[in-house]
GROMACS .gro file of N, CA and C in nm:
model
  534
    1MET      N    1   0.085  -0.118   0.000
    1MET     CA    2   0.000   0.000   0.000
    1MET      C    3   0.089   0.124   0.000
    2GLY      N    4   0.051   0.225  -0.080
    2GLY     CA    5   0.129   0.347  -0.088
    2GLY      C    6   0.098   0.443   0.024
    3GLN      N    7   0.154   0.560   0.014
    3GLN     CA    8   0.133   0.666   0.112
    3GLN      C    9  -0.013   0.712   0.106
    4PRO      N   10  -0.081   0.718   0.221
    4PRO     CA   11  -0.222   0.761   0.218
    4PRO      C   12  -0.234   0.910   0.186
    5THR      N   13  -0.352   0.947   0.138
    5THR     CA   14  -0.379   1.086   0.103
    5THR      C   15  -0.504   1.134   0.173
    6LEU      N   16  -0.497   1.256   0.225
    6LEU     CA   17  -0.613   1.325   0.280
    6LEU      C   18  -0.662   1.422   0.173
    7PHE      N   19  -0.784   1.401   0.127
    7PHE     CA   20  -0.845   1.489   0.028
    7PHE      C   21  -0.937   1.584   0.103
    8LEU      N   22  -0.921   1.714   0.080
    8LEU     CA   23  -1.003   1.816   0.145
    8LEU      C   24  -1.087   1.886   0.039
    9THR      N   25  -1.219   1.877   0.051
    9THR     CA   26  -1.307   1.947  -0.042
    9THR      C   27  -1.339   2.084   0.018
   10VAL      N   28  -1.314   2.187  -0.059
   10VAL     CA   29  -1.325   2.325  -0.013
   10VAL      C   30  -1.424   2.399  -0.102
   11GLY      N   31  -1.524   2.460  -0.041
   11GLY     CA   32  -1.619   2.540  -0.119
   11GLY      C   33  -1.749   2.560  -0.045
   12LEU      N   34  -1.830   2.646  -0.099
   12LEU     CA   35  -1.960   2.678  -0.042
   12LEU      C   36  -2.062   2.570  -0.079
   13PRO      N   37  -2.180   2.572  -0.017
   13PRO     CA   38  -2.283   2.474  -0.050
   13PRO      C   39  -2.324   2.479  -0.197
   14GLY      N   40  -2.347   2.361  -0.252
   14GLY     CA   41  -2.397   2.353  -0.389
   14GLY      C   42  -2.292   2.367  -0.497
   15THR      N   43  -2.165   2.366  -0.460
   15THR     CA   44  -2.059   2.385  -0.560
   15THR      C   45  -2.005   2.254  -0.616
   16GLY      N   46  -2.047   2.140  -0.559
   16GLY     CA   47  -2.003   2.012  -0.613
   16GLY      C   48  -1.911   1.932  -0.524
   17LYS      N   49  -1.894   1.974  -0.401
   17LYS     CA   50  -1.802   1.906  -0.310
   17LYS      C   51  -1.843   1.761  -0.285
   18THR      N   52  -1.968   1.738  -0.252
   18THR     CA   53  -2.010   1.602  -0.217
   18THR      C   54  -2.007   1.511  -0.339
   19THR      N   55  -2.044   1.562  -0.454
   19THR     CA   56  -2.035   1.482  -0.577
   19THR      C   57  -1.890   1.440  -0.601
   20ALA      N   58  -1.799   1.536  -0.585
   20ALA     CA   59  -1.656   1.505  -0.602
   20ALA      C   60  -1.608   1.408  -0.493
   21ALA      N   61  -1.654   1.428  -0.370
   21ALA     CA   62  -1.613   1.340  -0.260
   21ALA      C   63  -1.657   1.196  -0.286
   22ARG      N   64  -1.776   1.181  -0.339
   22ARG     CA   65  -1.824   1.046  -0.373
   22ARG      C   66  -1.738   0.982  -0.483
   23ARG      N   67  -1.697   1.063  -0.578
   23ARG     CA   68  -1.611   1.013  -0.685
   23ARG      C   69  -1.473   0.973  -0.629
   24ILE      N   70  -1.417   1.059  -0.543
   24ILE     CA   71  -1.287   1.030  -0.479
   24ILE      C   72  -1.297   0.903  -0.396
   25GLU      N   73  -1.409   0.888  -0.324
   25GLU     CA   74  -1.432   0.770  -0.241
   25GLU      C   75  -1.415   0.642  -0.324
   26VAL      N   76  -1.471   0.642  -0.444
   26VAL     CA   77  -1.466   0.523  -0.529
   26VAL      C   78  -1.331   0.511  -0.600
   27GLU      N   79  -1.289   0.619  -0.664
   27GLU     CA   80  -1.167   0.613  -0.745
   27GLU      C   81  -1.041   0.593  -0.662
   28LYS      N   82  -1.035   0.652  -0.544
   28LYS     CA   83  -0.915   0.646  -0.461
   28LYS      C   84  -0.931   0.552  -0.341
   29LYS      N   85  -1.044   0.481  -0.337
   29LYS     CA   86  -1.073   0.391  -0.224
   29LYS      C   87  -1.054   0.465  -0.091
   30ALA      N   88  -1.122   0.579  -0.083
   30ALA     CA   89  -1.108   0.666   0.034
   30ALA      C   90  -1.229   0.655   0.126
   31LEU      N   91  -1.205   0.670   0.253
   31LEU     CA   92  -1.312   0.681   0.351
   31LEU      C   93  -1.370   0.821   0.336
   32ARG      N   94  -1.499   0.831   0.302
   32ARG     CA   95  -1.564   0.961   0.282
   32ARG      C   96  -1.634   1.002   0.411
   33LEU      N   97  -1.602   1.122   0.457
   33LEU     CA   98  -1.661   1.176   0.580
   33LEU      C   99  -1.737   1.303   0.544
   34THR      N  100  -1.869   1.289   0.534
   34THR     CA  101  -1.957   1.399   0.495
   34THR      C  102  -2.040   1.439   0.617
   35LYS      N  103  -2.005   1.554   0.673
   35LYS     CA  104  -2.070   1.601   0.797
   35LYS      C  105  -2.221   1.610   0.785
   36ASP      N  106  -2.272   1.667   0.677
   36ASP     CA  107  -2.417   1.689   0.664
   36ASP      C  108  -2.496   1.559   0.678
   37GLU      N  109  -2.445   1.450   0.627
   37GLU     CA  110  -2.515   1.322   0.639
   37GLU      C  111  -2.531   1.282   0.785
   38TRP      N  112  -2.430   1.308   0.865
   38TRP     CA  113  -2.435   1.273   1.008
   38TRP      C  114  -2.526   1.367   1.086
   39VAL      N  115  -2.513   1.497   1.060
   39VAL     CA  116  -2.598   1.594   1.130
   39VAL      C  117  -2.744   1.567   1.098
   40LYS      N  118  -2.773   1.543   0.972
   40LYS     CA  119  -2.912   1.519   0.930
   40LYS      C  120  -2.965   1.389   0.994
   41ALA      N  121  -2.883   1.285   0.997
   41ALA     CA  122  -2.926   1.157   1.056
   41ALA      C  123  -2.953   1.172   1.205
   42LEU      N  124  -2.877   1.253   1.273
   42LEU     CA  125  -2.891   1.267   1.418
   42LEU      C  126  -2.993   1.373   1.460
   43PHE      N  127  -3.010   1.478   1.378
   43PHE     CA  128  -3.092   1.591   1.421
   43PHE      C  129  -3.208   1.624   1.328
   44GLY      N  130  -3.223   1.553   1.218
   44GLY     CA  131  -3.334   1.578   1.126
   44GLY      C  132  -3.331   1.718   1.070
   45GLN      N  133  -3.444   1.789   1.082
   45GLN     CA  134  -3.454   1.924   1.026
   45GLN      C  135  -3.376   2.029   1.103
   46GLU      N  136  -3.338   1.996   1.226
   46GLU     CA  137  -3.259   2.092   1.303
   46GLU      C  138  -3.115   2.084   1.255
   47ASN      N  139  -3.042   2.192   1.276
   47ASN     CA  140  -2.904   2.197   1.232
   47ASN      C  141  -2.823   2.277   1.335
   48PRO      N  142  -2.814   2.224   1.457
   48PRO     CA  143  -2.751   2.301   1.565
   48PRO      C  144  -2.601   2.322   1.543
   49PRO      N  145  -2.556   2.448   1.541
   49PRO     CA  146  -2.414   2.477   1.517
   49PRO      C  147  -2.320   2.407   1.616
   50SER      N  148  -2.358   2.399   1.744
   50SER     CA  149  -2.270   2.335   1.842
   50SER      C  150  -2.251   2.187   1.811
   51ALA      N  151  -2.356   2.121   1.766
   51ALA     CA  152  -2.345   1.979   1.731
   51ALA      C  153  -2.265   1.961   1.603
   52GLN      N  154  -2.278   2.053   1.509
   52GLN     CA  155  -2.201   2.043   1.384
   52GLN      C  156  -2.051   2.039   1.414
   53ARG      N  157  -2.007   2.129   1.499
   53ARG     CA  158  -1.863   2.136   1.530
   53ARG      C  159  -1.814   2.008   1.597
   54VAL      N  160  -1.895   1.952   1.687
   54VAL     CA  161  -1.857   1.829   1.754
   54VAL      C  162  -1.852   1.713   1.654
   55ILE      N  163  -1.953   1.704   1.568
   55ILE     CA  164  -1.956   1.597   1.469
   55ILE      C  165  -1.837   1.611   1.374
   56GLU      N  166  -1.809   1.734   1.329
   56GLU     CA  167  -1.692   1.754   1.243
   56GLU      C  168  -1.566   1.703   1.313
   57GLY      N  169  -1.550   1.739   1.440
   57GLY     CA  170  -1.431   1.698   1.515
   57GLY      C  171  -1.420   1.548   1.530
   58ARG      N  172  -1.532   1.485   1.557
   58ARG     CA  173  -1.531   1.338   1.571
   58ARG      C  174  -1.496   1.271   1.438
   59LEU      N  175  -1.552   1.323   1.329
   59LEU     CA  176  -1.520   1.267   1.198
   59LEU      C  177  -1.373   1.290   1.162
   60ILE      N  178  -1.320   1.404   1.202
   60ILE     CA  179  -1.178   1.430   1.178
   60ILE      C  180  -1.093   1.330   1.255
   61GLN      N  181  -1.130   1.301   1.379
   61GLN     CA  182  -1.055   1.200   1.456
   61GLN      C  183  -1.057   1.065   1.384
   62VAL      N  184  -1.173   1.026   1.334
   62VAL     CA  185  -1.184   0.900   1.259
   62VAL      C  186  -1.096   0.906   1.134
   63GLY      N  187  -1.103   1.019   1.064
   63GLY     CA  188  -1.024   1.035   0.942
   63GLY      C  189  -0.875   1.029   0.968
   64LEU      N  190  -0.829   1.093   1.074
   64LEU     CA  191  -0.686   1.090   1.105
   64LEU      C  192  -0.642   0.950   1.144
   65ARG      N  193  -0.726   0.879   1.215
   65ARG     CA  194  -0.692   0.740   1.249
   65ARG      C  195  -0.687   0.653   1.124
   66ALA      N  196  -0.779   0.675   1.032
   66ALA     CA  197  -0.778   0.599   0.906
   66ALA      C  198  -0.650   0.628   0.828
   67LEU      N  199  -0.607   0.755   0.824
   67LEU     CA  200  -0.480   0.789   0.758
   67LEU      C  201  -0.365   0.716   0.824
   68GLU      N  202  -0.366   0.717   0.958
   68GLU     CA  203  -0.261   0.650   1.035
   68GLU      C  204  -0.254   0.501   1.000
   69LEU      N  205  -0.368   0.443   0.969
   69LEU     CA  206  -0.375   0.301   0.932
   69LEU      C  207  -0.345   0.277   0.785
   70GLY      N  208  -0.317   0.386   0.711
   70GLY     CA  209  -0.278   0.371   0.572
   70GLY      C  210  -0.389   0.388   0.471
   71ASN      N  211  -0.504   0.438   0.512
   71ASN     CA  212  -0.618   0.454   0.423
   71ASN      C  213  -0.631   0.598   0.373
   72ASN      N  214  -0.678   0.612   0.250
   72ASN     CA  215  -0.711   0.745   0.198
   72ASN      C  216  -0.839   0.793   0.265
   73VAL      N  217  -0.850   0.925   0.280
   73VAL     CA  218  -0.966   0.986   0.346
   73VAL      C  219  -1.006   1.110   0.268
   74VAL      N  220  -1.137   1.131   0.252
   74VAL     CA  221  -1.187   1.255   0.194
   74VAL      C  222  -1.281   1.322   0.293
   75ILE      N  223  -1.248   1.446   0.330
   75ILE     CA  224  -1.331   1.524   0.422
   75ILE      C  225  -1.414   1.620   0.338
   76ASP      N  226  -1.544   1.607   0.355
   76ASP     CA  227  -1.643   1.680   0.274
   76ASP      C  228  -1.722   1.774   0.364
   77TYR      N  229  -1.660   1.889   0.398
   77TYR     CA  230  -1.724   1.986   0.488
   77TYR      C  231  -1.736   2.126   0.431
   78GLY      N  232  -1.654   2.164   0.341
   78GLY     CA  233  -1.649   2.303   0.295
   78GLY      C  234  -1.518   2.369   0.335
   79LEU      N  235  -1.480   2.352   0.461
   79LEU     CA  236  -1.352   2.403   0.511
   79LEU      C  237  -1.324   2.545   0.463
   80TRP      N  238  -1.413   2.636   0.502
   80TRP     CA  239  -1.408   2.773   0.454
   80TRP      C  240  -1.290   2.852   0.509
   81SER      N  241  -1.237   2.814   0.624
   81SER     CA  242  -1.129   2.894   0.682
   81SER      C  243  -0.992   2.832   0.652
   82ARG      N  244  -0.899   2.919   0.628
   82ARG     CA  245  -0.761   2.875   0.604
   82ARG      C  246  -0.708   2.801   0.726
   83ASP      N  247  -0.746   2.846   0.846
   83ASP     CA  248  -0.700   2.778   0.968
   83ASP      C  249  -0.748   2.633   0.971
   84GLU      N  250  -0.873   2.609   0.932
   84GLU     CA  251  -0.923   2.471   0.928
   84GLU      C  252  -0.838   2.386   0.833
   85ARG      N  253  -0.812   2.441   0.717
   85ARG     CA  254  -0.732   2.367   0.619
   85ARG      C  255  -0.589   2.348   0.667
   86SER      N  256  -0.533   2.451   0.730
   86SER     CA  257  -0.395   2.441   0.779
   86SER      C  258  -0.380   2.335   0.887
   87THR      N  259  -0.473   2.330   0.982
   87THR     CA  260  -0.463   2.231   1.088
   87THR      C  261  -0.476   2.089   1.033
   88LEU      N  262  -0.562   2.070   0.934
   88LEU     CA  263  -0.578   1.937   0.876
   88LEU      C  264  -0.457   1.900   0.790
   89ARG      N  265  -0.403   1.996   0.717
   89ARG     CA  266  -0.280   1.970   0.640
   89ARG      C  267  -0.167   1.929   0.734
   90ARG      N  268  -0.152   2.004   0.844
   90ARG     CA  269  -0.045   1.975   0.940
   90ARG      C  270  -0.063   1.836   1.000
   91ALA      N  271  -0.185   1.803   1.043
   91ALA     CA  272  -0.212   1.673   1.105
   91ALA      C  273  -0.182   1.559   1.008
   92ALA      N  274  -0.224   1.574   0.883
   92ALA     CA  275  -0.200   1.468   0.784
   92ALA      C  276  -0.051   1.452   0.757
   93LEU      N  277   0.018   1.564   0.739
   93LEU     CA  278   0.162   1.556   0.714
   93LEU      C  279   0.235   1.494   0.833
   94ASP      N  280   0.193   1.526   0.955
   94ASP     CA  281   0.254   1.467   1.075
   94ASP      C  282   0.235   1.316   1.079
   95LEU      N  283   0.130   1.267   1.013
   95LEU     CA  284   0.104   1.122   1.006
   95LEU      C  285   0.170   1.057   0.884
   96GLY      N  286   0.244   1.137   0.808
   96GLY     CA  287   0.311   1.083   0.690
   96GLY      C  288   0.222   1.072   0.568
   97ALA      N  289   0.107   1.138   0.570
   97ALA     CA  290   0.013   1.133   0.459
   97ALA      C  291   0.035   1.252   0.365
   98MET      N  292  -0.010   1.237   0.244
   98MET     CA  293  -0.013   1.348   0.149
   98MET      C  294  -0.147   1.419   0.164
   99VAL      N  295  -0.154   1.541   0.112
   99VAL     CA  296  -0.278   1.619   0.119
   99VAL      C  297  -0.307   1.675  -0.019
  100GLU      N  298  -0.434   1.665  -0.059
  100GLU     CA  299  -0.482   1.729  -0.183
  100GLU      C  300  -0.603   1.813  -0.149
  101LEU      N  301  -0.593   1.942  -0.179
  101LEU     CA  302  -0.708   2.031  -0.165
  101LEU      C  303  -0.779   2.039  -0.298
  102ARG      N  304  -0.910   2.030  -0.294
  102ARG     CA  305  -0.992   2.046  -0.414
  102ARG      C  306  -1.088   2.161  -0.388
  103TYR      N  307  -1.074   2.268  -0.463
  103TYR     CA  308  -1.157   2.387  -0.443
  103TYR      C  309  -1.267   2.393  -0.548
  104PHE      N  310  -1.389   2.421  -0.502
  104PHE     CA  311  -1.506   2.425  -0.588
  104PHE      C  312  -1.570   2.563  -0.577
  105GLU      N  313  -1.597   2.623  -0.693
  105GLU     CA  314  -1.651   2.758  -0.693
  105GLU      C  315  -1.754   2.771  -0.804
  106LEU      N  316  -1.865   2.833  -0.773
  106LEU     CA  317  -1.970   2.864  -0.870
  106LEU      C  318  -2.024   3.003  -0.840
  107THR      N  319  -2.092   3.061  -0.936
  107THR     CA  320  -2.161   3.188  -0.912
  107THR      C  321  -2.281   3.160  -0.820
  108PRO      N  322  -2.330   3.262  -0.750
  108PRO     CA  323  -2.450   3.242  -0.668
  108PRO      C  324  -2.569   3.189  -0.748
  109THR      N  325  -2.584   3.232  -0.871
  109THR     CA  326  -2.694   3.183  -0.956
  109THR      C  327  -2.678   3.033  -0.982
  110GLU      N  328  -2.555   2.990  -1.013
  110GLU     CA  329  -2.531   2.848  -1.037
  110GLU      C  330  -2.554   2.766  -0.909
  111GLN      N  331  -2.512   2.822  -0.795
  111GLN     CA  332  -2.537   2.753  -0.668
  111GLN      C  333  -2.686   2.732  -0.647
  112ARG      N  334  -2.764   2.838  -0.664
  112ARG     CA  335  -2.909   2.828  -0.643
  112ARG      C  336  -2.969   2.725  -0.738
  113THR      N  337  -2.923   2.723  -0.862
  113THR     CA  338  -2.973   2.628  -0.960
  113THR      C  339  -2.949   2.484  -0.914
  114ARG      N  340  -2.841   2.460  -0.841
  114ARG     CA  341  -2.812   2.326  -0.790
  114ARG      C  342  -2.881   2.298  -0.657
  115LEU      N  343  -2.891   2.400  -0.572
  115LEU     CA  344  -2.943   2.378  -0.436
  115LEU      C  345  -3.092   2.345  -0.432
  116ASP      N  346  -3.171   2.411  -0.513
  116ASP     CA  347  -3.316   2.387  -0.509
  116ASP      C  348  -3.353   2.243  -0.546
  117PRO      N  349  -3.301   2.189  -0.657
  117PRO     CA  350  -3.331   2.048  -0.688
  117PRO      C  351  -3.274   1.952  -0.583
  118ARG      N  352  -3.157   1.986  -0.528
  118ARG     CA  353  -3.098   1.899  -0.426
  118ARG      C  354  -3.190   1.887  -0.306
  119LEU      N  355  -3.247   1.999  -0.263
  119LEU     CA  356  -3.340   1.995  -0.149
  119LEU      C  357  -3.463   1.912  -0.183
  120ALA      N  358  -3.512   1.927  -0.303
  120ALA     CA  359  -3.632   1.852  -0.344
  120ALA      C  360  -3.603   1.702  -0.356
  121GLU      N  361  -3.486   1.667  -0.403
  121GLU     CA  362  -3.454   1.526  -0.430
  121GLU      C  363  -3.387   1.454  -0.313
  122ALA      N  364  -3.318   1.529  -0.228
  122ALA     CA  365  -3.239   1.465  -0.122
  122ALA      C  366  -3.252   1.540   0.010
  123SER      N  367  -3.374   1.564   0.052
  123SER     CA  368  -3.396   1.640   0.175
  123SER      C  369  -3.343   1.567   0.298
  124HIS      N  370  -3.316   1.437   0.285
  124HIS     CA  371  -3.263   1.360   0.398
  124HIS      C  372  -3.116   1.393   0.426
  125VAL      N  373  -3.049   1.467   0.338
  125VAL     CA  374  -2.908   1.502   0.363
  125VAL      C  375  -2.880   1.651   0.343
  126THR      N  376  -2.984   1.733   0.335
  126THR     CA  377  -2.960   1.876   0.315
  126THR      C  378  -3.071   1.958   0.379
  127TRP      N  379  -3.051   2.088   0.384
  127TRP     CA  380  -3.146   2.183   0.441
  127TRP      C  381  -3.169   2.294   0.340
  128HIS      N  382  -3.275   2.370   0.362
  128HIS     CA  383  -3.297   2.489   0.280
  128HIS      C  384  -3.188   2.590   0.313
  129ILE      N  385  -3.137   2.654   0.211
  129ILE     CA  386  -3.036   2.759   0.226
  129ILE      C  387  -3.088   2.881   0.153
  130SER      N  388  -3.097   2.993   0.224
  130SER     CA  389  -3.150   3.116   0.165
  130SER      C  390  -3.041   3.187   0.084
  131ASP      N  391  -3.085   3.276  -0.004
  131ASP     CA  392  -2.990   3.357  -0.080
  131ASP      C  393  -2.907   3.444   0.014
  132GLU      N  394  -2.969   3.491   0.122
  132GLU     CA  395  -2.898   3.573   0.220
  132GLU      C  396  -2.786   3.494   0.287
  133GLU      N  397  -2.815   3.369   0.320
  133GLU     CA  398  -2.711   3.284   0.380
  133GLU      C  399  -2.596   3.263   0.282
  134LEU      N  400  -2.627   3.240   0.156
  134LEU     CA  401  -2.521   3.221   0.057
  134LEU      C  402  -2.430   3.343   0.049
  135VAL      N  403  -2.490   3.462   0.050
  135VAL     CA  404  -2.412   3.587   0.045
  135VAL      C  405  -2.327   3.601   0.171
  136GLU      N  406  -2.389   3.576   0.287
  136GLU     CA  407  -2.318   3.587   0.415
  136GLU      C  408  -2.200   3.489   0.419
  137TRP      N  409  -2.223   3.365   0.380
  137TRP     CA  410  -2.119   3.264   0.386
  137TRP      C  411  -2.006   3.294   0.287
  138ALA      N  412  -2.041   3.342   0.169
  138ALA     CA  413  -1.939   3.375   0.069
  138ALA      C  414  -1.846   3.483   0.123
  139ALA      N  415  -1.901   3.576   0.201
  139ALA     CA  416  -1.821   3.685   0.257
  139ALA      C  417  -1.723   3.636   0.365
  140THR      N  418  -1.752   3.521   0.425
  140THR     CA  419  -1.664   3.470   0.531
  140THR      C  420  -1.562   3.369   0.481
  141MET      N  421  -1.573   3.327   0.356
  141MET     CA  422  -1.486   3.223   0.303
  141MET      C  423  -1.346   3.275   0.273
  142ASP      N  424  -1.245   3.203   0.322
  142ASP     CA  425  -1.106   3.228   0.285
  142ASP      C  426  -1.077   3.143   0.161
  143ILE      N  427  -1.075   3.207   0.046
  143ILE     CA  428  -1.051   3.133  -0.079
  143ILE      C  429  -0.905   3.085  -0.078
  144PRO      N  430  -0.884   2.957  -0.105
  144PRO     CA  431  -0.747   2.904  -0.103
  144PRO      C  432  -0.659   2.973  -0.209
  145THR      N  433  -0.534   2.994  -0.171
  145THR     CA  434  -0.437   3.049  -0.266
  145THR      C  435  -0.389   2.937  -0.358
  146SER      N  436  -0.328   2.973  -0.467
  146SER     CA  437  -0.275   2.871  -0.558
  146SER      C  438  -0.169   2.788  -0.488
  147GLY      N  439  -0.087   2.850  -0.403
  147GLY     CA  440   0.015   2.777  -0.328
  147GLY      C  441  -0.043   2.681  -0.226
  148GLU      N  442  -0.157   2.719  -0.168
  148GLU     CA  443  -0.224   2.629  -0.075
  148GLU      C  444  -0.281   2.510  -0.152
  149LEU      N  445  -0.338   2.537  -0.269
  149LEU     CA  446  -0.398   2.430  -0.349
  149LEU      C  447  -0.294   2.331  -0.403
  150ASP      N  448  -0.179   2.381  -0.445
  150ASP     CA  449  -0.080   2.288  -0.500
  150ASP      C  450   0.020   2.237  -0.396
  151GLY      N  451   0.005   2.283  -0.272
  151GLY     CA  452   0.090   2.235  -0.163
  151GLY      C  453   0.227   2.299  -0.155
  152SER      N  454   0.252   2.400  -0.240
  152SER     CA  455   0.384   2.463  -0.239
  152SER      C  456   0.399   2.568  -0.130
  153GLU      N  457   0.287   2.616  -0.078
  153GLU     CA  458   0.290   2.719   0.025
  153GLU      C  459   0.305   2.654   0.162
  154PRO      N  460   0.400   2.702   0.244
  154PRO     CA  461   0.414   2.645   0.378
  154PRO      C  462   0.287   2.662   0.461
  155ILE      N  463   0.268   2.571   0.553
  155ILE     CA  464   0.153   2.580   0.644
  155ILE      C  465   0.180   2.693   0.743
  156ASP      N  466   0.080   2.776   0.766
  156ASP     CA  467   0.092   2.887   0.860
  156ASP      C  468   0.120   2.836   1.000
  157GLU      N  469   0.167   2.927   1.084
  157GLU     CA  470   0.177   2.900   1.227
  157GLU      C  471   0.036   2.901   1.285
  158PRO      N  472   0.015   2.833   1.398
  158PRO     CA  473  -0.119   2.837   1.461
  158PRO      C  474  -0.158   2.980   1.498
  159PRO      N  475  -0.287   3.008   1.505
  159PRO     CA  476  -0.332   3.142   1.544
  159PRO      C  477  -0.281   3.183   1.681
  160ALA      N  478  -0.279   3.312   1.705
  160ALA     CA  479  -0.235   3.365   1.834
  160ALA      C  480  -0.313   3.299   1.948
  161GLY      N  481  -0.242   3.266   2.053
  161GLY     CA  482  -0.305   3.202   2.169
  161GLY      C  483  -0.297   3.051   2.166
  162PHE      N  484  -0.248   2.993   2.056
  162PHE     CA  485  -0.236   2.848   2.044
  162PHE      C  486  -0.092   2.813   2.008
  163SER      N  487  -0.034   2.721   2.084
  163SER     CA  488   0.105   2.685   2.058
  163SER      C  489   0.120   2.580   1.949
  164THR      N  490   0.016   2.502   1.925
  164THR     CA  491   0.022   2.399   1.821
  164THR      C  492  -0.110   2.395   1.744
  165TRP      N  493  -0.104   2.335   1.626
  165TRP     CA  494  -0.226   2.316   1.550
  165TRP      C  495  -0.317   2.213   1.617
  166ASP      N  496  -0.259   2.114   1.685
  166ASP     CA  497  -0.341   2.017   1.758
  166ASP      C  498  -0.426   2.088   1.863
  167GLU      N  499  -0.365   2.182   1.934
  167GLU     CA  500  -0.438   2.258   2.036
  167GLU      C  501  -0.551   2.339   1.973
  168TRP      N  502  -0.523   2.406   1.860
  168TRP     CA  503  -0.626   2.483   1.791
  168TRP      C  504  -0.738   2.392   1.742
  169ARG      N  505  -0.701   2.275   1.689
  169ARG     CA  506  -0.801   2.181   1.638
  169ARG      C  507  -0.897   2.139   1.749
  170GLY      N  508  -0.844   2.113   1.870
  170GLY     CA  509  -0.929   2.076   1.983
  170GLY      C  510  -1.023   2.188   2.024
  171HIS      N  511  -0.979   2.313   2.005
  171HIS     CA  512  -1.063   2.429   2.035
  171HIS      C  513  -1.170   2.448   1.927
  172ARG      N  514  -1.132   2.436   1.802
  172ARG     CA  515  -1.225   2.456   1.690
  172ARG      C  516  -1.331   2.348   1.686
  173TRP      N  517  -1.288   2.226   1.713
  173TRP     CA  518  -1.378   2.111   1.707
  173TRP      C  519  -1.381   2.045   1.844
  174PRO      N  520  -1.463   2.097   1.936
  174PRO     CA  521  -1.465   2.046   2.074
  174PRO      C  522  -1.514   1.902   2.082
  175PRO      N  523  -1.473   1.831   2.188
  175PRO     CA  524  -1.509   1.691   2.202
  175PRO      C  525  -1.655   1.665   2.238
  176SER      N  526  -1.725   1.766   2.288
  176SER     CA  527  -1.866   1.748   2.322
  176SER      C  528  -1.939   1.881   2.314
  177VAL      N  529  -2.071   1.876   2.316
  177VAL     CA  530  -2.150   1.999   2.311
  177VAL      C  531  -2.161   2.065   2.447
  178PHE      N  532  -2.113   1.999   2.550
  178PHE     CA  533  -2.121   2.056   2.687
  178PHE      C  534  -1.991   2.115   2.730
   0.00000   0.00000   0.00000
């Protein structure tokens, strides 16, 4: 078995991340970790932010363990912040794995064109997303640089107040909702 790879899907809702993650899952024999499927299965129509972060963190723990065991992993969350991507890149590299970022981008009109049918056809794994939410989320997204995408850019230092990326990861993705 070769060196495992962590695939990170980056982008806003409706841009094609999950479709790509499913393809990576098959083509690269990767463990696919799609947060929305878990949140929806556990909470139905509710989408509590505190539970999302915990579920993301738990899935990341599973993913890192799978990498450690030599398996490819694809994380399908969006990963809008550079810090999220940096901590996962660092963790994977520390485990001897490679990392591939896949960035997905569409216009708001194209997103809406995809989101409405998705809600109608697969409401068991998605929620309604308003145009206002799409605008708000787009404004908060740290678009990956070309160096981040091709892996040539060094990983940033952890944010102020954190001595390691592991420490930041534990803060970003807490172990429980309490």
